[in-house]
Short mmCIF file of C-alpha atoms and ligand atoms in Angstrom, two decimals:
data_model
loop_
_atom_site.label_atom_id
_atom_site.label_comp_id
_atom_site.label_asym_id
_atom_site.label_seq_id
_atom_site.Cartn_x
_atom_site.Cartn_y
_atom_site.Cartn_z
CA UNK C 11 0.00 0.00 0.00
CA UNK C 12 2.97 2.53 0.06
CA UNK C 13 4.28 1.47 -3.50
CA UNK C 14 2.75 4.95 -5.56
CA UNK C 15 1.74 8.16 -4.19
CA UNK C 16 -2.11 7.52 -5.31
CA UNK C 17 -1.93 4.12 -3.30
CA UNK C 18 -0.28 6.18 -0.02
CA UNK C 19 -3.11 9.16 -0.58
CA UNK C 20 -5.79 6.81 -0.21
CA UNK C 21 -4.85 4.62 2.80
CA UNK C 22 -3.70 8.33 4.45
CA UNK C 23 -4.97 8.72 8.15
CA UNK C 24 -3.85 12.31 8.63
CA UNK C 25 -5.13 15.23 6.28
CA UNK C 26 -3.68 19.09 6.78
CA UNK C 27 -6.53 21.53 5.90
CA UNK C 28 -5.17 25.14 5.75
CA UNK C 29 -8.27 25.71 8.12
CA UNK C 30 -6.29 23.92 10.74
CA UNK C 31 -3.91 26.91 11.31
CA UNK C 32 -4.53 29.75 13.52
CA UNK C 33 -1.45 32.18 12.87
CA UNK C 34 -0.02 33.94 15.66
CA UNK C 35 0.36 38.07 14.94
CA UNK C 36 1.88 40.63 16.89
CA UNK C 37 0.67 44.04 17.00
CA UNK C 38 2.31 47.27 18.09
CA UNK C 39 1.84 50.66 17.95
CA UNK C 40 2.71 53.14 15.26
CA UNK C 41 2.23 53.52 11.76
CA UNK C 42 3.58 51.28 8.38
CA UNK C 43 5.90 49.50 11.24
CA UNK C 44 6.94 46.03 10.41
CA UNK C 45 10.02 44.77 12.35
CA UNK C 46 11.31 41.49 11.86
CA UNK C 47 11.79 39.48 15.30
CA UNK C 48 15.32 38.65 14.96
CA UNK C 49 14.64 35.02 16.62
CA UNK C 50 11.97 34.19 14.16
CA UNK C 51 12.78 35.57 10.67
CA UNK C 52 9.69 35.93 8.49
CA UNK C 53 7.62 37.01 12.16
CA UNK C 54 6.96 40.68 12.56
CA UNK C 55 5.69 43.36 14.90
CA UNK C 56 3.29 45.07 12.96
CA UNK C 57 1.61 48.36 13.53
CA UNK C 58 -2.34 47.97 12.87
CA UNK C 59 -2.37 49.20 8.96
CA UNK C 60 0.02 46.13 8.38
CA UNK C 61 -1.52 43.84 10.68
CA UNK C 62 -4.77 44.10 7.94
CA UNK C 63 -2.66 43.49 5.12
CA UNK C 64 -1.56 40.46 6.70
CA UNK C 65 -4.73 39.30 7.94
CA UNK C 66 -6.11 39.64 4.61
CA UNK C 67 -3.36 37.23 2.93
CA UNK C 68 -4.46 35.07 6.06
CA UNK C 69 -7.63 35.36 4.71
CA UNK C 70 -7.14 34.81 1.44
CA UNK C 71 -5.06 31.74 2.16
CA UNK C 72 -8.60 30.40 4.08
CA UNK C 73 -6.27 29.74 7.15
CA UNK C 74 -8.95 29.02 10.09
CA UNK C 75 -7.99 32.22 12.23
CA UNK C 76 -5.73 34.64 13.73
CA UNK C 77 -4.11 34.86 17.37
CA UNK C 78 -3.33 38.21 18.46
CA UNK C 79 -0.62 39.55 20.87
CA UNK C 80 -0.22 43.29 21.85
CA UNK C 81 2.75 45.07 22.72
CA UNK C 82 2.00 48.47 24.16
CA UNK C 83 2.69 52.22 24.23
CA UNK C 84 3.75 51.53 27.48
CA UNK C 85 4.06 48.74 30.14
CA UNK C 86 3.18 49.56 33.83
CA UNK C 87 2.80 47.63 37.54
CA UNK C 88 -1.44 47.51 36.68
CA UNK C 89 -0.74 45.82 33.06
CA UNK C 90 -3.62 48.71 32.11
CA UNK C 91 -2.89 48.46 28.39
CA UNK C 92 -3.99 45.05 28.41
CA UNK C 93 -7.71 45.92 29.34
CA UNK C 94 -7.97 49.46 28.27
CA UNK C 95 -10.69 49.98 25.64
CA UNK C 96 -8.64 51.76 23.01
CA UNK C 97 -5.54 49.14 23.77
CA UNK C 98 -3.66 48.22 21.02
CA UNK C 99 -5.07 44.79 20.95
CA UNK C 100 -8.67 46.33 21.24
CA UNK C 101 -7.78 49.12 18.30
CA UNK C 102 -6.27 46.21 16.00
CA UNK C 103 -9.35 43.95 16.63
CA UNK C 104 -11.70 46.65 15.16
CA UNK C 105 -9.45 47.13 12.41
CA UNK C 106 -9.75 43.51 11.21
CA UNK C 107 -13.49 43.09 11.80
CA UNK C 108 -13.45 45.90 9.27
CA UNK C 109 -11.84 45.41 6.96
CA UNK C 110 -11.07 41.73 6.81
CA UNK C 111 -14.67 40.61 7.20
CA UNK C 112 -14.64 36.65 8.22
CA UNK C 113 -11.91 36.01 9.42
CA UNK C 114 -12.18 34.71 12.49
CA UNK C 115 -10.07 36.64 14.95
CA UNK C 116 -8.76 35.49 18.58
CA UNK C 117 -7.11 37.63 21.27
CA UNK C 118 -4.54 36.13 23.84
CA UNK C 119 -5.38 37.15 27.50
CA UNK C 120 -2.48 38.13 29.59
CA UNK C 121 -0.74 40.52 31.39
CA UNK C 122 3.02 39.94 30.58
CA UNK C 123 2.64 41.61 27.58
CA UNK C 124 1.45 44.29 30.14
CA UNK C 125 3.51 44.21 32.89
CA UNK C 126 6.59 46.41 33.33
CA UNK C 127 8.06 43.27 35.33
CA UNK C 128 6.70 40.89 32.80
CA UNK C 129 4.88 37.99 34.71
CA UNK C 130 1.73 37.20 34.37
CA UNK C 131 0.05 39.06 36.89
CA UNK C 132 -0.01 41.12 39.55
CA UNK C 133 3.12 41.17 42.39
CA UNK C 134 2.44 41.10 46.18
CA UNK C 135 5.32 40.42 48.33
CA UNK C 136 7.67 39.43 45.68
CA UNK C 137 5.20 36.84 43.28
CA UNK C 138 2.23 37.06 41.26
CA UNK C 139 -0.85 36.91 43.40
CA UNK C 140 -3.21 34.30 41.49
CA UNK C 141 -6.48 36.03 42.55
CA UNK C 142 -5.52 39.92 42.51
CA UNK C 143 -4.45 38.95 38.82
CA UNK C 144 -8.00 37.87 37.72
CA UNK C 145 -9.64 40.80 37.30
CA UNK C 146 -7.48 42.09 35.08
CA UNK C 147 -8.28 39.22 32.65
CA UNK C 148 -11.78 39.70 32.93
CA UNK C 149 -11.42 43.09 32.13
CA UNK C 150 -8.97 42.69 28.99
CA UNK C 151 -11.49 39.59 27.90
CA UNK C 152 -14.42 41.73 28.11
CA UNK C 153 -12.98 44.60 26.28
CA UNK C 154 -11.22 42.23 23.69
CA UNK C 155 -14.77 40.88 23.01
CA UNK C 156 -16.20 44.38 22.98
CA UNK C 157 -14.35 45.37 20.08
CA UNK C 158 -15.43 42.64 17.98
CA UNK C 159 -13.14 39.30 19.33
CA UNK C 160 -14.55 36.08 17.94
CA UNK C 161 -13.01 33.80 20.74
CA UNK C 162 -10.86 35.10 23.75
CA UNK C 163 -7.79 32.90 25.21
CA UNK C 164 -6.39 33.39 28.46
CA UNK C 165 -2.69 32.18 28.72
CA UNK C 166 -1.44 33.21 32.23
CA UNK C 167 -2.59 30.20 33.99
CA UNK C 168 -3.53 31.73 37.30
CA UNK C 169 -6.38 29.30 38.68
CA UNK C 170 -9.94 30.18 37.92
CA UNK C 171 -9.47 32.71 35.19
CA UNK C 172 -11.99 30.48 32.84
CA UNK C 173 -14.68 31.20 35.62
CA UNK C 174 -13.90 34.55 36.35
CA UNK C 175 -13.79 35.61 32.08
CA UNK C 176 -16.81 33.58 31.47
CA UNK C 177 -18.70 35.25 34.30
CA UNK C 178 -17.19 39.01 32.90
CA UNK C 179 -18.37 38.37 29.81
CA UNK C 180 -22.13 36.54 30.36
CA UNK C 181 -22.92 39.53 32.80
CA UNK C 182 -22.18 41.53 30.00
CA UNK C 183 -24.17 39.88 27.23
CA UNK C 184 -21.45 37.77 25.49
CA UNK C 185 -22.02 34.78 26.62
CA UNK C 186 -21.76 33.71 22.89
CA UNK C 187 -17.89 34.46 23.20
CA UNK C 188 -15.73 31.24 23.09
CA UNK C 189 -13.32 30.56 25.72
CA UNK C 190 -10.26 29.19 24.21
CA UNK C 191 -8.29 27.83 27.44
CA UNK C 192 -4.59 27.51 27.45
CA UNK C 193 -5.34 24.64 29.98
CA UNK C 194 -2.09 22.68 29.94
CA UNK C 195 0.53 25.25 29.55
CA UNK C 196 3.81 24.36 30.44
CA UNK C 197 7.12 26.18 32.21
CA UNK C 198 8.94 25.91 28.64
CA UNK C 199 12.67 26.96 27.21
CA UNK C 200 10.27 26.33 24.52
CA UNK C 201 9.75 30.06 24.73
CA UNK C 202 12.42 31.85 24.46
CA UNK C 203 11.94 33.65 20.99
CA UNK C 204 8.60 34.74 21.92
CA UNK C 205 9.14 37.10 25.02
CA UNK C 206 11.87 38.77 22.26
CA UNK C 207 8.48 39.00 20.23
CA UNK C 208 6.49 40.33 22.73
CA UNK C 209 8.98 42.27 24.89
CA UNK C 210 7.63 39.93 27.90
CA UNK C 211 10.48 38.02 29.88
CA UNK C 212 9.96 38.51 33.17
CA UNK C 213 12.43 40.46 34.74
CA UNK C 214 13.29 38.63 37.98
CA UNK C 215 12.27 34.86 38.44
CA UNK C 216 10.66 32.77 36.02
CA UNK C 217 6.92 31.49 35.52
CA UNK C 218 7.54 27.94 37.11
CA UNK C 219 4.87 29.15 39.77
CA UNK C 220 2.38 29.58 37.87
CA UNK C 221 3.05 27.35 34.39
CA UNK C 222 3.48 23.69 34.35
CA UNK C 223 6.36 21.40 35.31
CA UNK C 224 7.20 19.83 31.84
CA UNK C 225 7.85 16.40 33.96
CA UNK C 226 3.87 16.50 34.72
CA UNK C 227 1.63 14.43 32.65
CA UNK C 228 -1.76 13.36 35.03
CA UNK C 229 -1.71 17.18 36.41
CA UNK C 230 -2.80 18.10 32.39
CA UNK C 231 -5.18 16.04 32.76
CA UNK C 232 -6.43 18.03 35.71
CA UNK C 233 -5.84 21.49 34.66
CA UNK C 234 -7.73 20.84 31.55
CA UNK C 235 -10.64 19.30 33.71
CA UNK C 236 -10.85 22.24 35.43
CA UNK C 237 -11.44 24.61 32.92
CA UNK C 238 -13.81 22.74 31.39
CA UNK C 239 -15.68 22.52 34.60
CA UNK C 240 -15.44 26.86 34.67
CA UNK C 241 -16.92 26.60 31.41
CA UNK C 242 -13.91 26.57 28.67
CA UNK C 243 -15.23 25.62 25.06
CA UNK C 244 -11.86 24.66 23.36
CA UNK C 245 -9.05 23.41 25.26
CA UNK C 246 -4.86 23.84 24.27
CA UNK C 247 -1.97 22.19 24.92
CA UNK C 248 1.57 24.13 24.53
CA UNK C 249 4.10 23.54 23.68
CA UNK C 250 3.02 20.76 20.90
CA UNK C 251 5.93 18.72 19.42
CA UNK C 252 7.62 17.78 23.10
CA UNK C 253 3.97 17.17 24.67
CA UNK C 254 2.42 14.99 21.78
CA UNK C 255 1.66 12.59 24.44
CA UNK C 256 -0.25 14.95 26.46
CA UNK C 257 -1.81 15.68 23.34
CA UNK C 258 -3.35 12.47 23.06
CA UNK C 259 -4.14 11.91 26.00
CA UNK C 260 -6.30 15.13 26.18
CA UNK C 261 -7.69 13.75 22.79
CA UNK C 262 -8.85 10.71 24.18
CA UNK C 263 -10.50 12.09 27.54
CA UNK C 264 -12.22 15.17 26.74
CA UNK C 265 -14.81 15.44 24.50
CA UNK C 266 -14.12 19.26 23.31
CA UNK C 267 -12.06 20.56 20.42
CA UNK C 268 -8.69 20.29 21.28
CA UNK C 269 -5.73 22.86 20.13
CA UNK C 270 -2.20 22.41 20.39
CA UNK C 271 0.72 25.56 19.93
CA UNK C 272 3.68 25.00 18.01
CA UNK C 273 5.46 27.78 19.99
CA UNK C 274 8.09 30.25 18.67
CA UNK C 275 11.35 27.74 20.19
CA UNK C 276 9.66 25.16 17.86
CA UNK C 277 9.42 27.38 15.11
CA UNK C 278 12.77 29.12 15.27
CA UNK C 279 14.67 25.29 15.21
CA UNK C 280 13.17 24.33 12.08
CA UNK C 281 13.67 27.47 10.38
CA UNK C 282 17.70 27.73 11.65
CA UNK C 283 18.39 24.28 11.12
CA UNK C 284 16.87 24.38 7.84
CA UNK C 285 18.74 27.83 7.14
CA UNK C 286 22.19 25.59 7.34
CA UNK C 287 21.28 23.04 5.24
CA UNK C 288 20.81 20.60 8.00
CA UNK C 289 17.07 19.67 7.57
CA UNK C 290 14.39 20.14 4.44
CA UNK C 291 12.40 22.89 5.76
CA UNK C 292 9.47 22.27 3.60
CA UNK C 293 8.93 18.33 4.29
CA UNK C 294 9.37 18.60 8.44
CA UNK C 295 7.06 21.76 8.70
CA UNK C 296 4.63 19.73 6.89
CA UNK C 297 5.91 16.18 9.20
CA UNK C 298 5.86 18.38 12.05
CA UNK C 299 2.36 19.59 11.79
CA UNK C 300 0.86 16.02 10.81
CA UNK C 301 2.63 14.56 13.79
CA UNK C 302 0.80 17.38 15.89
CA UNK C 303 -3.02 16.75 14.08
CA UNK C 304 -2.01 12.90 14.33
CA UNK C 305 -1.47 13.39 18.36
CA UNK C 306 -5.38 14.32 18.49
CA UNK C 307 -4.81 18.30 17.57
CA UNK C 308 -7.55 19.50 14.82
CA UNK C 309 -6.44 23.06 15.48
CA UNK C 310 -2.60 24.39 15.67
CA UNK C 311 -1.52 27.50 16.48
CA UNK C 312 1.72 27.68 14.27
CA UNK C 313 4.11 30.40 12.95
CA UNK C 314 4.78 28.39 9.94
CA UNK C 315 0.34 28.90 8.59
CA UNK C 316 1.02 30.64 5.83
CA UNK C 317 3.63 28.42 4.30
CA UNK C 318 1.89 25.19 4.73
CA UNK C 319 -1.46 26.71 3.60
CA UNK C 320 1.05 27.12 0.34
CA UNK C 321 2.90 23.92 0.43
CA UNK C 322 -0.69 22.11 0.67
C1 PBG F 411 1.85 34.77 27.33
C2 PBG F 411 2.23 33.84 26.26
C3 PBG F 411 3.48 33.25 25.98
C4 PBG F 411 3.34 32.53 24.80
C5 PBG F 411 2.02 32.66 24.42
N1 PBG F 411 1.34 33.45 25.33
C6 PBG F 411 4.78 33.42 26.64
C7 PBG F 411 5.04 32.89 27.98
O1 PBG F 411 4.21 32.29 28.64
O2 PBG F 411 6.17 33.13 28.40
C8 PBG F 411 4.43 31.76 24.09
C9 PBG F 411 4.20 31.52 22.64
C10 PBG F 411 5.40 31.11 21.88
O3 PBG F 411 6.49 30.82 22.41
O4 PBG F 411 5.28 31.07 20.63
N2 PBG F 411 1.73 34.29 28.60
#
């Protein structure tokens, strides 16, 4: 059965749609800016007028969505710009429901993006206080659905955030807003080129009080039952390619739609090795994204969405 292409297309388990994808953006303030992240060449941060153009190539591509980060004017103690109305996150989600019409459009809830200190939420006596940090995240969810946010996806981990965003946003008359729920988030290296991306390494500690130890497997399996139980409607698991096991075992418990994030250390391998010569860029993104959907993933965040939409 493997002897001709036609014979290995039809006995295929595994089929990419470019609908999988969500591609991760990055949006910052200004006008026509579009800086290349020197960790992940061919990633940008974009001011809003270039975030549209490349939402509409997103669009035109028929990837399944966007994922947006913000990087603000300014960062402060209060992470405000992460739940201020006309936040850069808020301003570049009207923009797109504008003028890219259909394409669906999710915002990442944090603070670290936020935070002059860069965690996750807000400090008392030295580390993030899990409860103090929840309101902010109702407040940025709320005002990321507000301005037009098709799904909202809180990624700081702090225990009950589902609850308290799902409870924001029903008072307020969205209770059609999705809850996509970085449930099993782990304390990754994984990482590294993002918080270049979004300006967001923490500036003393780390995040191993909050995120997952990577050596955990059954306390997934609880996190994700949680936020299910506080009312999440799409679950993730990050990083993907280290945690396909975790993957599947999500896939095979919960009965929700399951996403999985090819993070920006993921990303930034493939494209370096590749850029030596080492590896064929083209067949392991495609390898690497199968083995992802094959774990149990129907939806992957990925940096790489625009080229495989092409290569498929
Ligand atoms: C914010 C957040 C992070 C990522 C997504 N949302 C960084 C972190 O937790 O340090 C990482 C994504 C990537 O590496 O591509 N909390």
């Amino acid at each position: 059965m493997r002897a001709s292409e036609p014979l290995r297309e039809l006995v295929r388990e595994t089929r990419l749609e470019p609908s999988n994808f969500i591609l991760p953006l990055f949006v910052c303030p200004g006008e026509n800016v579009k800086r290349e992240i020197g960790a992940m060449p061919g990633n940008y941060q974009m001011s809003i007028d270039q975030l549209v153009i490349e939402c509409r190539e997103a669009k035109s591509l028929a990837i399944g969505g966007v994922i947006l980060f913000g990087i603000p004017a300014r960062k402060d103690e209060q992470a405000s710009g992460g739940y201020d109305p006309e936040g850069i996150v808020q301003r570049a989600v009207r923009a797109i429901k504008a003028e890219v019409p259909g394409l669906v459009v999710i915002t990442d809830v944090c603070n670290c993006e936020y935070t002059s200190h860069g965690h996750c939420g807000k400090i008392v006596n030295g580390d993030v206080d899990n409860d103090a940090s929840l309101e902010w995240l109702a407040a940025s969810a709320l005002t990321h659905a507000q301005a037009g946010a098709d799904i909202v996806a809180p990624s700081d981990m702090m225990d009950g955030r589902v609850a308290a965003i799902r409870q924001r946003l029903d008072e307020n008359g969205f209770s059609n807003t999705p809850i996509l729920s970085y449930a099993a988030k782990y304390a990754s290296g994984f990482y590294g080129p993002f918080r270049e991306a979004a300006e967001s390494t923490p500036q003393f500690g780390d995040r191993r009080s909050y995120q997952m130890d990577p050596a955990n497997a059954r306390e997934a399996m609880r996190e994700i039952e949680l936020d299910l139980h506080e009312g999440a409607d799409m679950i993730m698991v990050k990083p993907a390619m280290p945690y396909l096991d975790i993957i599947r075992m999500a896939r095979d418990r919960f009965e929700v739609p399951l996403a999985a994030y090819q993070v920006s250390g993921e990303f930034s391998m493939i494209v370096a090795a590749a850029s030596n010569g080492w590896v064929d860029r083209e067949r392991i993104v495609i390898e690497s994204l199968t083995s992802i959907k094959r774990a149990g993933a129907n939806t992957i965040l990925t940096y790489f969405a625009k080229e495989a939409a092409r290569l498929l």
